């Protein structure tokens, strides 16, 4: 999995994922997201358009990061999830917990 980060003011980051998010790559994502959500009021958009696979370990990392961000007054949002990823989050009952948006620009807009 490839991960890149772009920072946007105020205190917002866009994390772009490419490849497979699974048991082998989840620790790298956890480290990257962990640093981003430790900031005050963290706002992180995770662009998942380039993911070709995501298993339960990957879902766990994303959900945990969102919880930590909310504890600090921020959020984690998913941008451009595939229909597979949307169905996975629906099946797990997580669609209402972790917000999903059609694209990065929409996810970056304030509520």
N, CA and C atoms as an extended XYZ file, in Angstrom:
333
Properties=species:S:1:pos:R:3:atomname:S:1:resname:S:1:resid:I:1 pbc="F F F"
N         0.844       -1.176        0.000 N   UNK     1
C         0.000        0.000        0.000 CA  UNK     1
C         0.886        1.234        0.000 C   UNK     1
N         0.501        2.220       -0.776 N   UNK     2
C         1.191        3.504       -0.807 CA  UNK     2
C         0.346        4.523       -0.053 C   UNK     2
N         1.026        5.365        0.747 N   UNK     3
C         0.352        6.390        1.528 CA  UNK     3
C         1.033        7.719        1.268 C   UNK     3
N         0.244        8.747        0.982 N   UNK     4
C         0.804       10.091        0.874 CA  UNK     4
C        -0.096       11.039        1.661 C   UNK     4
N         0.517       12.103        2.178 N   UNK     5
C        -0.218       13.058        3.015 CA  UNK     5
C        -0.023       14.464        2.457 C   UNK     5
N        -1.114       15.206        2.363 N   UNK     6
C        -1.070       16.626        2.011 CA  UNK     6
C        -1.779       17.385        3.127 C   UNK     6
N        -1.191       18.487        3.555 N   UNK     7
C        -1.792       19.269        4.638 CA  UNK     7
C        -2.540       20.469        4.068 C   UNK     7
N        -3.713       20.720        4.638 N   UNK     8
C        -4.563       21.837        4.238 CA  UNK     8
C        -4.930       22.614        5.493 C   UNK     8
N        -4.890       23.931        5.439 N   UNK     9
C        -5.345       24.687        6.606 CA  UNK     9
C        -6.863       24.627        6.697 C   UNK     9
N        -7.476       24.750        7.834 N   UNK    10
C        -6.841       24.785        9.153 CA  UNK    10
C        -6.771       23.380        9.764 C   UNK    10
N        -5.588       22.952       10.063 N   UNK    11
C        -5.352       21.693       10.779 CA  UNK    11
C        -6.026       20.493       10.114 C   UNK    11
N        -6.011       20.469        8.783 N   UNK    12
C        -6.639       19.383        8.037 CA  UNK    12
C        -5.596       18.682        7.178 C   UNK    12
N        -5.697       17.373        7.114 N   UNK    13
C        -4.784       16.590        6.287 CA  UNK    13
C        -5.591       15.689        5.364 C   UNK    13
N        -5.056       15.470        4.177 N   UNK    14
C        -5.641       14.509        3.240 CA  UNK    14
C        -4.638       13.376        3.090 C   UNK    14
N        -5.073       12.201        3.450 N   UNK    15
C        -4.251       10.993        3.383 CA  UNK    15
C        -4.742       10.186        2.187 C   UNK    15
N        -3.879        9.962        1.218 N   UNK    16
C        -4.251        9.243       -0.001 CA  UNK    16
C        -3.704        7.825        0.075 C   UNK    16
N        -4.602        6.843       -0.065 N   UNK    17
C        -4.214        5.436       -0.009 CA  UNK    17
C        -4.320        4.803       -1.387 C   UNK    17
N        -3.332        3.971       -1.727 N   UNK    18
C        -3.329        3.234       -2.986 CA  UNK    18
C        -2.909        1.804       -2.702 C   UNK    18
N        -3.613        0.849       -3.280 N   UNK    19
C        -3.246       -0.554       -3.122 CA  UNK    19
C        -4.184       -1.289       -2.185 C   UNK    19
N        -3.626       -2.215       -1.410 N   UNK    20
C        -4.412       -3.055       -0.508 CA  UNK    20
C        -4.193       -2.654        0.944 C   UNK    20
N        -5.290       -2.515        1.668 N   UNK    21
C        -5.250       -2.233        3.101 CA  UNK    21
C        -5.640       -3.520        3.804 C   UNK    21
N        -4.645       -4.204        4.348 N   UNK    22
C        -4.886       -5.508        4.956 CA  UNK    22
C        -4.004       -5.695        6.180 C   UNK    22
N        -3.930       -6.915        6.664 N   UNK    23
C        -3.182       -7.203        7.886 CA  UNK    23
C        -1.707       -6.811        7.765 C   UNK    23
N        -1.163       -6.865        6.553 N   UNK    24
C         0.244       -6.520        6.354 CA  UNK    24
C         0.482       -5.019        6.289 C   UNK    24
N        -0.488       -4.262        5.781 N   UNK    25
C        -0.287       -2.826        5.577 CA  UNK    25
C        -0.995       -1.953        6.615 C   UNK    25
N        -1.919       -2.529        7.372 N   UNK    26
C        -2.660       -1.760        8.381 CA  UNK    26
C        -1.749       -1.083        9.411 C   UNK    26
N        -0.643       -1.731        9.866 N   UNK    27
C         0.217       -1.041       10.831 CA  UNK    27
C         0.815        0.262       10.299 C   UNK    27
N         1.146        0.320        9.017 N   UNK    28
C         1.681        1.557        8.437 CA  UNK    28
C         0.613        2.651        8.430 C   UNK    28
N        -0.619        2.285        8.088 N   UNK    29
C        -1.701        3.264        8.118 CA  UNK    29
C        -1.964        3.716        9.549 C   UNK    29
N        -1.939        2.773       10.477 N   UNK    30
C        -2.168        3.109       11.883 CA  UNK    30
C        -1.139        4.130       12.367 C   UNK    30
N         0.118        3.958       11.992 N   UNK    31
C         1.174        4.895       12.389 CA  UNK    31
C         0.932        6.275       11.781 C   UNK    31
N         0.607        6.318       10.491 N   UNK    32
C         0.356        7.596        9.821 CA  UNK    32
C        -0.863        8.307       10.401 C   UNK    32
N        -1.963        7.588       10.539 N   UNK    33
C        -3.176        8.189       11.102 CA  UNK    33
C        -2.984        8.570       12.561 C   UNK    33
N        -2.253        7.750       13.301 N   UNK    34
C        -2.006        8.037       14.708 CA  UNK    34
C        -1.354        9.388       14.916 C   UNK    34
N        -0.367        9.694       14.084 N   UNK    35
C         0.313       11.001       14.181 CA  UNK    35
C        -0.652       12.136       13.847 C   UNK    35
N        -1.500       11.923       12.861 N   UNK    36
C        -2.410       12.982       12.433 CA  UNK    36
C        -3.524       13.247       13.440 C   UNK    36
N        -4.044       12.212       14.091 N   UNK    37
C        -5.166       12.419       15.013 CA  UNK    37
C        -4.718       12.805       16.415 C   UNK    37
N        -3.427       12.842       16.668 N   UNK    38
C        -2.935       13.283       17.977 CA  UNK    38
C        -2.945       14.799       18.099 C   UNK    38
N        -3.110       15.492       16.998 N   UNK    39
C        -3.128       16.958       17.038 CA  UNK    39
C        -4.433       17.454       17.649 C   UNK    39
N        -4.458       18.690       18.142 N   UNK    40
C        -5.719       19.241       18.637 CA  UNK    40
C        -6.708       19.412       17.478 C   UNK    40
N        -7.960       19.069       17.697 N   UNK    41
C        -9.025       19.191       16.691 CA  UNK    41
C        -8.599       18.680       15.316 C   UNK    41
N        -8.134       17.447       15.249 N   UNK    42
C        -7.642       16.937       13.962 CA  UNK    42
C        -8.767       16.712       12.966 C   UNK    42
N        -8.487       17.062       11.729 N   UNK    43
C        -9.433       16.831       10.642 CA  UNK    43
C        -8.664       16.088        9.557 C   UNK    43
N        -9.087       14.848        9.292 N   UNK    44
C        -8.361       14.001        8.349 CA  UNK    44
C        -9.335       13.429        7.322 C   UNK    44
N        -9.052       13.683        6.065 N   UNK    45
C        -9.792       13.067        4.971 CA  UNK    45
C        -8.919       11.943        4.433 C   UNK    45
N        -9.464       10.739        4.402 N   UNK    46
C        -8.741        9.590        3.866 CA  UNK    46
C        -9.323        9.290        2.485 C   UNK    46
N        -8.527        9.555        1.459 N   UNK    47
C        -8.940        9.307        0.081 CA  UNK    47
C        -8.718        7.827       -0.214 C   UNK    47
N        -9.803        7.074       -0.285 N   UNK    48
C        -9.721        5.620       -0.473 CA  UNK    48
C       -10.044        5.206       -1.906 C   UNK    48
N       -10.082        6.154       -2.828 N   UNK    49
C       -10.404        5.841       -4.222 CA  UNK    49
C        -9.421        4.829       -4.814 C   UNK    49
N        -8.181        4.863       -4.369 N   UNK    50
C        -7.155        3.984       -4.920 CA  UNK    50
C        -7.000        2.659       -4.207 C   UNK    50
N        -7.869        2.384       -3.243 N   UNK    51
C        -7.790        1.092       -2.559 CA  UNK    51
C        -8.431        0.016       -3.432 C   UNK    51
N        -7.727       -1.100       -3.599 N   UNK    52
C        -8.330       -2.197       -4.341 CA  UNK    52
C        -8.784       -3.318       -3.411 C   UNK    52
N        -8.453       -3.192       -2.105 N   UNK    53
C        -8.883       -4.188       -1.130 CA  UNK    53
C        -8.791       -3.586        0.262 C   UNK    53
N        -9.712       -3.971        1.142 N   UNK    54
C        -9.668       -3.553        2.542 CA  UNK    54
C       -10.257       -4.677        3.378 C   UNK    54
N        -9.492       -5.140        4.372 N   UNK    55
C       -10.004       -6.195        5.254 CA  UNK    55
C       -10.370       -5.606        6.609 C   UNK    55
N       -10.721       -6.472        7.549 N   UNK    56
C       -11.182       -6.020        8.863 CA  UNK    56
C       -10.103       -5.249        9.626 C   UNK    56
N        -8.845       -5.577        9.409 N   UNK    57
C        -7.768       -4.831       10.076 CA  UNK    57
C        -7.765       -3.381        9.597 C   UNK    57
N        -7.935       -3.181        8.310 N   UNK    58
C        -7.979       -1.830        7.754 CA  UNK    58
C        -9.174       -1.057        8.259 C   UNK    58
N       -10.326       -1.703        8.288 N   UNK    59
C       -11.535       -1.059        8.813 CA  UNK    59
C       -11.300       -0.649       10.262 C   UNK    59
N       -10.698       -1.533       11.045 N   UNK    60
C       -10.427       -1.241       12.457 CA  UNK    60
C        -9.545       -0.025       12.641 C   UNK    60
N        -8.528        0.112       11.814 N   UNK    61
C        -7.625        1.268       11.904 CA  UNK    61
C        -8.390        2.558       11.603 C   UNK    61
N        -9.206        2.545       10.570 N   UNK    62
C        -9.975        3.740       10.201 CA  UNK    62
C       -10.974        4.127       11.292 C   UNK    62
N       -11.676        3.150       11.830 N   UNK    63
C       -12.677        3.404       12.865 CA  UNK    63
C       -12.017        3.909       14.149 C   UNK    63
N       -10.918        3.290       14.536 N   UNK    64
C       -10.196        3.714       15.742 CA  UNK    64
C        -9.674        5.139       15.595 C   UNK    64
N        -9.132        5.458       14.428 N   UNK    65
C        -8.616        6.812       14.200 CA  UNK    65
C        -9.737        7.840       14.295 C   UNK    65
N       -10.898        7.519       13.754 N   UNK    66
C       -12.030        8.446       13.836 CA  UNK    66
C       -12.441        8.670       15.292 C   UNK    66
N       -12.476        7.600       16.074 N   UNK    67
C       -12.808        7.722       17.493 CA  UNK    67
C       -11.827        8.603       18.238 C   UNK    67
N       -10.550        8.422       17.965 N   UNK    68
C        -9.526        9.258       18.624 CA  UNK    68
C        -9.632       10.704       18.190 C   UNK    68
N        -9.905       10.922       16.906 N   UNK    69
C       -10.061       12.293       16.420 CA  UNK    69
C       -11.257       12.968       17.085 C   UNK    69
N       -12.365       12.241       17.219 N   UNK    70
C       -13.562       12.811       17.861 CA  UNK    70
C       -13.289       13.148       19.323 C   UNK    70
N       -12.496       12.341       20.009 N   UNK    71
C       -12.138       12.638       21.403 CA  UNK    71
C       -11.395       13.967       21.516 C   UNK    71
N       -10.723       14.368       20.451 N   UNK    72
C        -9.944       15.609       20.434 CA  UNK    72
C       -10.678       16.739       19.708 C   UNK    72
N       -11.974       16.539       19.447 N   UNK    73
C       -12.777       17.573       18.809 CA  UNK    73
C       -12.653       17.616       17.295 C   UNK    73
N       -12.181       16.540       16.689 N   UNK    74
C       -12.015       16.509       15.237 CA  UNK    74
C       -12.777       15.369       14.597 C   UNK    74
N       -12.293       14.928       13.436 N   UNK    75
C       -12.947       13.848       12.716 CA  UNK    75
C       -12.004       13.204       11.711 C   UNK    75
N       -12.421       12.027       11.254 N   UNK    76
C       -11.824       11.353       10.101 CA  UNK    76
C       -12.974       11.094        9.143 C   UNK    76
N       -12.765       11.403        7.875 N   UNK    77
C       -13.788       11.181        6.850 CA  UNK    77
C       -13.185       10.377        5.697 C   UNK    77
N       -13.987        9.529        5.098 N   UNK    78
C       -13.548        8.779        3.925 CA  UNK    78
C       -14.035        9.487        2.665 C   UNK    78
N       -13.158        9.571        1.673 N   UNK    79
C       -13.516       10.181        0.399 CA  UNK    79
C       -13.412        9.146       -0.713 C   UNK    79
N       -14.408        9.131       -1.572 N   UNK    80
C       -14.459        8.303       -2.776 CA  UNK    80
C       -14.365        6.801       -2.507 C   UNK    80
N       -15.142        6.299       -1.542 N   UNK    81
C       -15.105        4.853       -1.307 CA  UNK    81
C       -15.760        4.091       -2.468 C   UNK    81
N       -15.222        2.938       -2.770 N   UNK    82
C       -15.801        2.078       -3.802 CA  UNK    82
C       -17.131        1.521       -3.300 C   UNK    82
N       -17.894        0.955       -4.201 N   UNK    83
C       -19.160        0.344       -3.786 CA  UNK    83
C       -18.896       -0.814       -2.831 C   UNK    83
N       -17.798       -1.541       -3.031 N   UNK    84
C       -17.435       -2.626       -2.115 CA  UNK    84
C       -17.209       -2.081       -0.703 C   UNK    84
N       -16.448       -0.996       -0.595 N   UNK    85
C       -16.147       -0.429        0.727 CA  UNK    85
C       -17.421        0.118        1.375 C   UNK    85
N       -18.280        0.741        0.600 N   UNK    86
C       -19.555        1.227        1.147 CA  UNK    86
C       -20.391        0.062        1.683 C   UNK    86
N       -20.482       -1.016        0.903 N   UNK    87
C       -21.239       -2.187        1.351 CA  UNK    87
C       -20.621       -2.795        2.600 C   UNK    87
N       -19.303       -2.844        2.661 N   UNK    88
C       -18.615       -3.389        3.827 CA  UNK    88
C       -18.968       -2.585        5.082 C   UNK    88
N       -18.894       -1.261        4.993 N   UNK    89
C       -19.233       -0.422        6.141 CA  UNK    89
C       -20.713       -0.522        6.491 C   UNK    89
N       -21.575       -0.649        5.470 N   UNK    90
C       -23.009       -0.848        5.725 CA  UNK    90
C       -23.244       -2.160        6.466 C   UNK    90
N       -22.623       -3.230        5.993 N   UNK    91
C       -22.783       -4.553        6.590 CA  UNK    91
C       -22.323       -4.565        8.042 C   UNK    91
N       -21.231       -3.838        8.316 N   UNK    92
C       -20.684       -3.789        9.670 CA  UNK    92
C       -21.410       -2.782       10.565 C   UNK    92
N       -22.357       -2.042        9.993 N   UNK    93
C       -23.096       -1.049       10.772 CA  UNK    93
C       -22.269        0.182       11.098 C   UNK    93
N       -21.292        0.498       10.258 N   UNK    94
C       -20.385        1.611       10.536 CA  UNK    94
C       -20.605        2.826        9.637 C   UNK    94
N       -21.537        2.732        8.708 N   UNK    95
C       -21.756        3.834        7.763 CA  UNK    95
C       -22.204        5.115        8.452 C   UNK    95
N       -22.970        4.990        9.518 N   UNK    96
C       -23.416        6.186       10.243 CA  UNK    96
C       -22.343        6.719       11.183 C   UNK    96
N       -21.347        5.898       11.505 N   UNK    97
C       -20.296        6.309       12.436 CA  UNK    97
C       -19.160        7.028       11.713 C   UNK    97
N       -18.688        6.449       10.633 N   UNK    98
C       -17.562        7.021        9.893 CA  UNK    98
C       -18.093        7.638        8.598 C   UNK    98
N       -18.109        8.972        8.519 N   UNK    99
C       -18.707        9.647        7.365 CA  UNK    99
C       -17.975        9.350        6.053 C   UNK    99
N       -18.747        9.147        4.989 N   UNK   100
C       -18.206        8.899        3.659 CA  UNK   100
C       -18.721        9.956        2.703 C   UNK   100
N       -17.838       10.415        1.818 N   UNK   101
C       -18.165       11.469        0.872 CA  UNK   101
C       -17.765       11.044       -0.537 C   UNK   101
N       -18.399       11.655       -1.530 N   UNK   102
C       -18.173       11.275       -2.928 CA  UNK   102
C       -16.747       11.560       -3.390 C   UNK   102
N       -16.139       12.626       -2.854 N   UNK   103
C       -14.787       12.994       -3.276 CA  UNK   103
C       -14.110       13.814       -2.179 C   UNK   103
N       -12.835       14.096       -2.386 N   UNK   104
C       -12.044       14.827       -1.378 CA  UNK   104
C       -12.585       16.234       -1.180 C   UNK   104
N       -12.910       16.925       -2.254 N   UNK   105
C       -13.409       18.303       -2.134 CA  UNK   105
C       -14.651       18.376       -1.266 C   UNK   105
N       -15.574       17.452       -1.455 N   UNK   106
C       -16.797       17.447       -0.647 CA  UNK   106
C       -16.474       17.124        0.799 C   UNK   106
N       -15.568       16.196        1.026 N   UNK   107
C       -15.199       15.815        2.391 CA  UNK   107
C       -14.507       16.954        3.133 C   UNK   107
N       -13.830       17.823        2.414 N   UNK   108
C       -13.119       18.934        3.046 CA  UNK   108
C       -14.039       20.070        3.461 C   UNK   108
N       -15.249       20.114        2.923 N   UNK   109
C       -16.181       21.189        3.274 CA  UNK   109
C       -16.615       21.032        4.722 C   UNK   109
N       -16.769       22.173        5.398 N   UNK   110
C       -17.241       22.151        6.791 CA  UNK   110
C       -18.700       21.771        6.843 C   UNK   110
N       -19.076       21.224        8.004 N   UNK   111
C       -20.488       20.856        8.222 CA  UNK   111
C       -21.351       22.079        8.285 C   UNK   111
